[in-house]
Amino acid sequence: MIANSLGVAFVTGASQGIGKAIAMRLASDGFKVALNDIPSKKDQLEAVAREIDAKHGHGSHVVPGDVSQEAEVEAMVKKATEALGGLDVMVANAGIIGPVKPLVSISGDEWDDLFRVNVRGVFLCYKYGAREIIAGGRGGRIIGASSLAGKQGGVSTSAYSASKFAVRGLTQSAALELGEHGITVNAYAPGVISTPMSAPFMGDITKILPPYAKPGEPADIASIVSYLASKESHYITGQTISVNAGIYFD
Ligand code: NAD
């Protein structure tokens, strides 16, 4: 893997929350960063790109698109690779919370909509990210978004939880397949992080957190992603790393 200061990272769901914090952190680490989110958030993505260019100045590229659409992911990853000069790190961060209700009330369509983004989307980003990194011939890093819900089921979160368990299985298998190309594959499993996704549930969640476990900030996840993206992390692969202030122990 090449030095961070020459590297290129691709971050999905980068217009806000954890994805934005990851993009900002990787830019400050020296990466050129491709920024993806859904097309309706193009303006927000461009604002993140301007912030990165103003603070760090070594390059960003906006690639709006839906991570659940195969042709879009293939085109976005190719475009970013061409614009920024390769690909070293894929961060498949984009995700949705989906139906928060008892499983007896979840429709098949709601289930499919959630899996389309959280599982198919991560798979497609791993697939096309891996293809470009392999083509570059210098190894790299693939990093996905799981969750505390990907380690422990919860009431009214069956669909979300199942999707985040799936990311762990995908990550382990991809690590085994891609190791020979010098690619490590890991995931992060945040606990409760203050973002637009968690905002509607924060009141209820904080009531059940132990007193020492305050909600985390997106930067708390960006710091572990920064490490996983670095050269130093070469000896870690297939792991889904919990970041949760002690509300769950592996
Ligand atoms: P968020 O909702 O604030 O941001 C997610 C971003 O992903 C949004 O900007 C959204 O537009 C984008 N996105 C959604 N569907 C997309 C698609 N089809 N294509 C491209 N982009 C798409 O969420 P967040 O809290 O920042 O979460 C980021 C990741 O971390 C998610 O995968 C989430 O499941 C996971 N996570 C979050 C928490 C938390 O407490 N916030 C905890 C555990 C895991």
CSV table of C-alpha atoms and ligand atoms in Angstrom, one decimal:
chain,number,residue,atom,x,y,z
A,1,MET,CA,0.0,0.0,0.0
A,2,ILE,CA,1.2,3.5,-0.8
A,3,ALA,CA,1.7,6.3,1.7
A,4,ASN,CA,-1.5,7.9,2.9
A,5,SER,CA,-0.4,11.2,1.5
A,6,LEU,CA,-0.6,9.8,-2.0
A,7,GLY,CA,-3.6,7.6,-1.4
A,8,VAL,CA,-7.2,7.8,-2.6
A,9,ALA,CA,-10.2,6.9,-0.5
A,10,PHE,CA,-13.8,6.5,-1.5
A,11,VAL,CA,-16.5,7.1,1.2
A,12,THR,CA,-20.2,6.4,0.8
A,13,GLY,CA,-22.9,8.3,2.7
A,14,ALA,CA,-20.4,11.1,3.0
A,15,SER,CA,-22.7,14.2,3.1
A,16,GLN,CA,-23.4,14.0,6.8
A,17,GLY,CA,-23.0,12.1,10.1
A,18,ILE,CA,-20.3,9.4,10.3
A,19,GLY,CA,-19.5,9.3,6.6
A,20,LYS,CA,-18.8,13.1,6.6
A,21,ALA,CA,-16.5,12.7,9.6
A,22,ILE,CA,-14.7,9.8,8.0
A,23,ALA,CA,-14.2,11.8,4.8
A,24,MET,CA,-12.9,14.8,6.7
A,25,ARG,CA,-10.6,12.6,8.8
A,26,LEU,CA,-9.1,10.7,5.9
A,27,ALA,CA,-8.5,14.0,4.1
A,28,SER,CA,-6.7,15.3,7.1
A,29,ASP,CA,-4.6,12.1,7.1
A,30,GLY,CA,-3.5,12.9,3.6
A,31,PHE,CA,-5.9,11.0,1.4
A,32,LYS,CA,-7.6,12.4,-1.7
A,33,VAL,CA,-11.2,11.6,-1.1
A,34,ALA,CA,-14.1,10.6,-3.4
A,35,LEU,CA,-17.4,11.6,-1.8
A,36,ASN,CA,-20.6,9.7,-2.5
A,37,ASP,CA,-24.2,10.1,-1.3
A,38,ILE,CA,-27.6,9.9,-2.9
A,39,PRO,CA,-28.2,12.4,-5.8
A,40,SER,CA,-30.6,14.5,-3.8
A,41,LYS,CA,-27.7,15.3,-1.4
A,42,LYS,CA,-25.4,16.6,-4.2
A,43,ASP,CA,-25.3,20.1,-2.7
A,44,GLN,CA,-24.4,18.8,0.8
A,45,LEU,CA,-21.7,16.6,-0.8
A,46,GLU,CA,-20.3,19.6,-2.7
A,47,ALA,CA,-20.2,21.6,0.5
A,48,VAL,CA,-18.1,18.8,2.2
A,49,ALA,CA,-15.8,18.8,-0.9
A,50,ARG,CA,-15.3,22.6,-0.5
A,51,GLU,CA,-14.5,22.1,3.2
A,52,ILE,CA,-12.0,19.4,2.4
A,53,ASP,CA,-10.3,21.4,-0.4
A,54,ALA,CA,-10.2,24.6,1.8
A,55,LYS,CA,-8.7,22.7,4.8
A,56,HIS,CA,-6.5,20.1,3.2
A,57,GLY,CA,-6.2,21.1,-0.5
A,58,HIS,CA,-5.0,17.7,-1.9
A,59,GLY,CA,-8.1,16.8,-3.8
A,60,SER,CA,-11.7,15.6,-3.5
A,61,HIS,CA,-14.2,14.4,-6.1
A,62,VAL,CA,-18.0,14.3,-5.7
A,63,VAL,CA,-19.8,11.1,-7.1
A,64,PRO,CA,-23.5,11.2,-6.3
A,65,GLY,CA,-25.3,7.9,-6.8
A,66,ASP,CA,-27.3,5.1,-5.2
A,67,VAL,CA,-25.0,2.4,-3.7
A,68,SER,CA,-27.8,-0.2,-4.2
A,69,GLN,CA,-27.6,0.2,-8.0
A,70,GLU,CA,-24.9,-2.0,-9.5
A,71,ALA,CA,-24.3,0.0,-12.7
A,72,GLU,CA,-24.1,3.3,-10.7
A,73,VAL,CA,-21.6,1.8,-8.2
A,74,GLU,CA,-19.4,0.5,-11.0
A,75,ALA,CA,-19.5,3.9,-12.8
A,76,MET,CA,-18.9,5.9,-9.6
A,77,VAL,CA,-15.9,3.9,-8.5
A,78,LYS,CA,-14.4,4.0,-12.0
A,79,LYS,CA,-14.9,7.8,-12.3
A,80,ALA,CA,-13.4,8.5,-8.9
A,81,THR,CA,-10.4,6.3,-9.6
A,82,GLU,CA,-9.8,8.1,-12.9
A,83,ALA,CA,-10.3,11.5,-11.4
A,84,LEU,CA,-8.1,11.0,-8.3
A,85,GLY,CA,-5.5,8.6,-9.7
A,86,GLY,CA,-6.3,5.2,-8.3
A,87,LEU,CA,-8.1,3.7,-5.4
A,88,ASP,CA,-6.5,2.5,-2.1
A,89,VAL,CA,-9.4,2.6,0.4
A,90,MET,CA,-13.1,1.9,0.0
A,91,VAL,CA,-15.3,2.9,3.0
A,92,ALA,CA,-18.8,1.4,2.5
A,93,ASN,CA,-20.5,3.6,5.1
A,94,ALA,CA,-23.9,4.4,3.6
A,95,GLY,CA,-26.8,2.8,5.5
A,96,ILE,CA,-30.4,3.3,6.5
A,97,ILE,CA,-32.2,2.4,9.7
A,98,GLY,CA,-35.3,1.0,7.9
A,99,PRO,CA,-38.4,-0.2,9.8
A,100,VAL,CA,-38.1,0.1,13.5
A,101,LYS,CA,-41.0,-2.0,14.6
A,102,PRO,CA,-41.8,-5.6,15.7
A,103,LEU,CA,-40.9,-8.2,13.1
A,104,VAL,CA,-44.6,-9.3,12.9
A,105,SER,CA,-45.3,-5.8,11.5
A,106,ILE,CA,-42.5,-5.6,9.0
A,107,SER,CA,-43.5,-6.1,5.3
A,108,GLY,CA,-41.4,-8.0,2.9
A,109,ASP,CA,-40.9,-4.8,0.9
A,110,GLU,CA,-39.7,-2.9,3.9
A,111,TRP,CA,-37.2,-5.7,4.6
A,112,ASP,CA,-36.0,-5.7,0.9
A,113,ASP,CA,-35.6,-1.9,0.9
A,114,LEU,CA,-33.4,-2.0,3.9
A,115,PHE,CA,-31.3,-4.9,2.7
A,116,ARG,CA,-30.9,-3.2,-0.7
A,117,VAL,CA,-28.9,-0.4,0.9
A,118,ASN,CA,-27.3,-2.0,3.9
A,119,VAL,CA,-26.3,-5.3,2.4
A,120,ARG,CA,-26.5,-5.2,-1.4
A,121,GLY,CA,-25.0,-1.6,-1.3
A,122,VAL,CA,-22.1,-2.7,0.9
A,123,PHE,CA,-21.5,-5.8,-1.2
A,124,LEU,CA,-21.4,-3.7,-4.4
A,125,CYS,CA,-19.0,-1.2,-2.9
A,126,TYR,CA,-16.7,-4.1,-1.7
A,127,LYS,CA,-16.9,-5.7,-5.2
A,128,TYR,CA,-16.1,-2.7,-7.3
A,129,GLY,CA,-13.8,-1.2,-4.7
A,130,ALA,CA,-11.8,-4.5,-4.7
A,131,ARG,CA,-11.7,-4.7,-8.5
A,132,GLU,CA,-10.1,-1.2,-8.7
A,133,ILE,CA,-7.7,-1.8,-5.8
A,134,ILE,CA,-6.6,-5.1,-7.3
A,135,ALA,CA,-6.1,-3.4,-10.7
A,136,GLY,CA,-4.0,-0.7,-9.1
A,137,GLY,CA,-1.6,-3.5,-7.9
A,138,ARG,CA,-0.6,-1.8,-4.6
A,139,GLY,CA,-3.0,-3.4,-2.1
A,140,GLY,CA,-5.4,-1.4,0.0
A,141,ARG,CA,-8.2,-1.4,2.5
A,142,ILE,CA,-11.9,-2.1,2.4
A,143,ILE,CA,-13.9,-1.0,5.4
A,144,GLY,CA,-17.7,-1.4,6.0
A,145,ALA,CA,-20.3,-0.1,8.4
A,146,SER,CA,-21.7,-2.7,10.7
A,147,SER,CA,-23.2,-1.8,14.1
A,148,LEU,CA,-23.6,-2.8,17.7
A,149,ALA,CA,-26.9,-4.1,16.2
A,150,GLY,CA,-24.7,-6.4,14.1
A,151,LYS,CA,-23.4,-8.1,17.2
A,152,GLN,CA,-26.6,-8.2,19.4
A,153,GLY,CA,-30.2,-8.3,18.3
A,154,GLY,CA,-32.7,-5.8,19.8
A,155,VAL,CA,-36.4,-5.2,20.2
A,156,SER,CA,-37.9,-3.7,17.0
A,157,THR,CA,-34.6,-3.7,15.2
A,158,SER,CA,-34.7,-7.2,13.6
A,159,ALA,CA,-34.3,-6.0,10.0
A,160,TYR,CA,-31.6,-3.5,10.8
A,161,SER,CA,-29.8,-6.0,13.1
A,162,ALA,CA,-29.9,-8.8,10.5
A,163,SER,CA,-28.5,-6.4,7.8
A,164,LYS,CA,-25.6,-5.4,10.1
A,165,PHE,CA,-24.9,-9.1,11.0
A,166,ALA,CA,-24.7,-9.7,7.2
A,167,VAL,CA,-22.0,-7.0,6.8
A,168,ARG,CA,-19.8,-9.0,9.3
A,169,GLY,CA,-20.1,-12.2,7.3
A,170,LEU,CA,-19.4,-10.4,4.1
A,171,THR,CA,-16.4,-8.7,5.7
A,172,GLN,CA,-14.9,-12.0,6.9
A,173,SER,CA,-15.4,-13.8,3.6
A,174,ALA,CA,-14.0,-10.8,1.6
A,175,ALA,CA,-10.9,-10.7,4.0
A,176,LEU,CA,-10.2,-14.3,3.2
A,177,GLU,CA,-10.6,-13.8,-0.6
A,178,LEU,CA,-8.7,-10.5,-0.9
A,179,GLY,CA,-5.8,-11.1,1.4
A,180,GLU,CA,-3.7,-12.4,-1.4
A,181,HIS,CA,-4.0,-9.0,-3.2
A,182,GLY,CA,-2.7,-7.1,-0.1
A,183,ILE,CA,-6.1,-5.9,0.8
A,184,THR,CA,-7.4,-6.0,4.3
A,185,VAL,CA,-11.2,-6.0,4.9
A,186,ASN,CA,-12.6,-4.8,8.2
A,187,ALA,CA,-15.8,-3.2,9.6
A,188,TYR,CA,-16.7,-0.8,12.4
A,189,ALA,CA,-19.5,-1.5,14.8
A,190,PRO,CA,-20.6,1.8,16.4
A,191,GLY,CA,-22.7,1.9,19.5
A,192,VAL,CA,-24.8,5.1,19.8
A,193,ILE,CA,-23.4,8.0,17.8
A,194,SER,CA,-25.1,11.4,17.5
A,195,THR,CA,-26.0,11.8,13.8
A,196,PRO,CA,-29.2,12.6,11.8
A,197,MET,CA,-29.9,8.8,11.7
A,198,SER,CA,-29.9,8.3,15.5
A,199,ALA,CA,-31.5,11.7,16.3
A,200,PRO,CA,-35.1,10.5,16.3
A,201,PHE,CA,-34.3,7.7,18.8
A,202,MET,CA,-31.8,9.5,21.0
A,203,GLY,CA,-34.3,10.3,23.8
A,204,ASP,CA,-35.3,6.6,24.2
A,205,ILE,CA,-31.7,5.3,23.7
A,206,THR,CA,-30.1,7.5,26.3
A,207,LYS,CA,-32.6,6.3,28.9
A,208,ILE,CA,-31.2,2.7,28.6
A,209,LEU,CA,-27.5,3.6,28.4
A,210,PRO,CA,-25.5,3.0,31.6
A,211,PRO,CA,-24.5,6.3,33.2
A,212,TYR,CA,-20.9,6.2,32.0
A,213,ALA,CA,-21.9,5.7,28.3
A,214,LYS,CA,-22.8,9.0,26.7
A,215,PRO,CA,-23.6,8.9,23.0
A,216,GLY,CA,-20.5,9.2,20.9
A,217,GLU,CA,-19.6,11.7,18.1
A,218,PRO,CA,-19.0,10.8,14.4
A,219,ALA,CA,-15.3,11.7,15.0
A,220,ASP,CA,-15.1,8.8,17.5
A,221,ILE,CA,-15.8,6.4,14.5
A,222,ALA,CA,-13.7,8.3,12.1
A,223,SER,CA,-10.6,7.8,14.3
A,224,ILE,CA,-10.9,4.0,14.1
A,225,VAL,CA,-11.5,4.2,10.4
A,226,SER,CA,-8.4,6.3,10.1
A,227,TYR,CA,-6.4,3.6,11.8
A,228,LEU,CA,-8.0,0.8,9.7
A,229,ALA,CA,-7.2,2.8,6.5
A,230,SER,CA,-3.6,3.3,7.5
A,231,LYS,CA,-0.5,1.2,6.6
A,232,GLU,CA,-0.1,0.4,10.2
A,233,SER,CA,-3.2,-1.7,10.4
A,234,HIS,CA,-1.9,-4.3,7.9
A,235,TYR,CA,-2.0,-7.1,10.4
A,236,ILE,CA,-5.8,-6.8,11.1
A,237,THR,CA,-8.3,-8.3,8.7
A,238,GLY,CA,-11.8,-9.8,8.8
A,239,GLN,CA,-12.6,-8.0,12.0
A,240,THR,CA,-15.7,-6.0,13.0
A,241,ILE,CA,-14.4,-3.6,15.6
A,242,SER,CA,-16.8,-2.4,18.4
A,243,VAL,CA,-16.7,1.3,19.3
A,244,ASN,CA,-19.3,1.8,21.9
A,245,ALA,CA,-18.0,3.2,25.3
A,246,GLY,CA,-18.6,-0.2,27.0
A,247,ILE,CA,-22.3,-0.8,26.4
A,248,TYR,CA,-21.4,-4.2,24.8
A,249,PHE,CA,-18.3,-6.4,25.1
A,250,ASP,CA,-17.4,-8.9,22.4
B,1,NAD,P1,-26.9,9.1,8.5
B,1,NAD,O1,-28.3,8.8,8.2
B,1,NAD,O2,-26.6,10.4,9.3
B,1,NAD,O3,-26.0,9.1,7.2
B,1,NAD,C1,-26.0,8.1,6.3
B,1,NAD,C2,-25.9,8.6,4.9
B,1,NAD,O4,-26.0,7.5,4.0
B,1,NAD,C3,-26.9,9.7,4.5
B,1,NAD,O5,-26.3,10.9,4.1
B,1,NAD,C4,-27.7,9.0,3.4
B,1,NAD,O6,-28.2,9.9,2.4
B,1,NAD,C5,-26.7,8.0,2.8
B,1,NAD,N1,-27.3,7.0,2.1
B,1,NAD,C6,-28.5,6.3,2.4
B,1,NAD,N2,-28.8,5.5,1.4
B,1,NAD,C7,-27.9,5.6,0.4
B,1,NAD,C8,-27.7,5.0,-0.9
B,1,NAD,N3,-28.6,4.1,-1.3
B,1,NAD,N4,-26.7,5.4,-1.6
B,1,NAD,C9,-25.8,6.3,-1.2
B,1,NAD,N5,-25.9,6.9,0.1
B,1,NAD,C10,-26.9,6.6,0.8
B,1,NAD,O7,-26.3,7.9,9.3
B,1,NAD,P2,-25.0,7.7,10.2
B,1,NAD,O8,-25.5,7.6,11.6
B,1,NAD,O9,-23.9,8.6,9.8
B,1,NAD,O10,-24.6,6.2,9.9
B,1,NAD,C11,-23.5,5.9,9.0
B,1,NAD,C12,-23.4,4.4,9.0
B,1,NAD,O11,-23.1,3.9,10.4
B,1,NAD,C13,-24.7,3.6,8.6
B,1,NAD,O12,-24.3,2.5,7.9
B,1,NAD,C14,-25.3,3.2,9.9
B,1,NAD,O13,-26.1,2.1,9.8
B,1,NAD,C15,-24.0,3.0,10.8
B,1,NAD,N6,-24.3,3.1,12.2
B,1,NAD,C16,-24.7,4.3,12.8
B,1,NAD,C17,-24.9,4.3,14.2
B,1,NAD,C18,-25.3,5.6,14.9
B,1,NAD,O14,-25.6,5.5,16.1
B,1,NAD,N7,-25.5,6.7,14.2
B,1,NAD,C19,-24.7,3.2,15.0
B,1,NAD,C20,-24.3,2.0,14.3
B,1,NAD,C21,-24.1,2.0,13.0
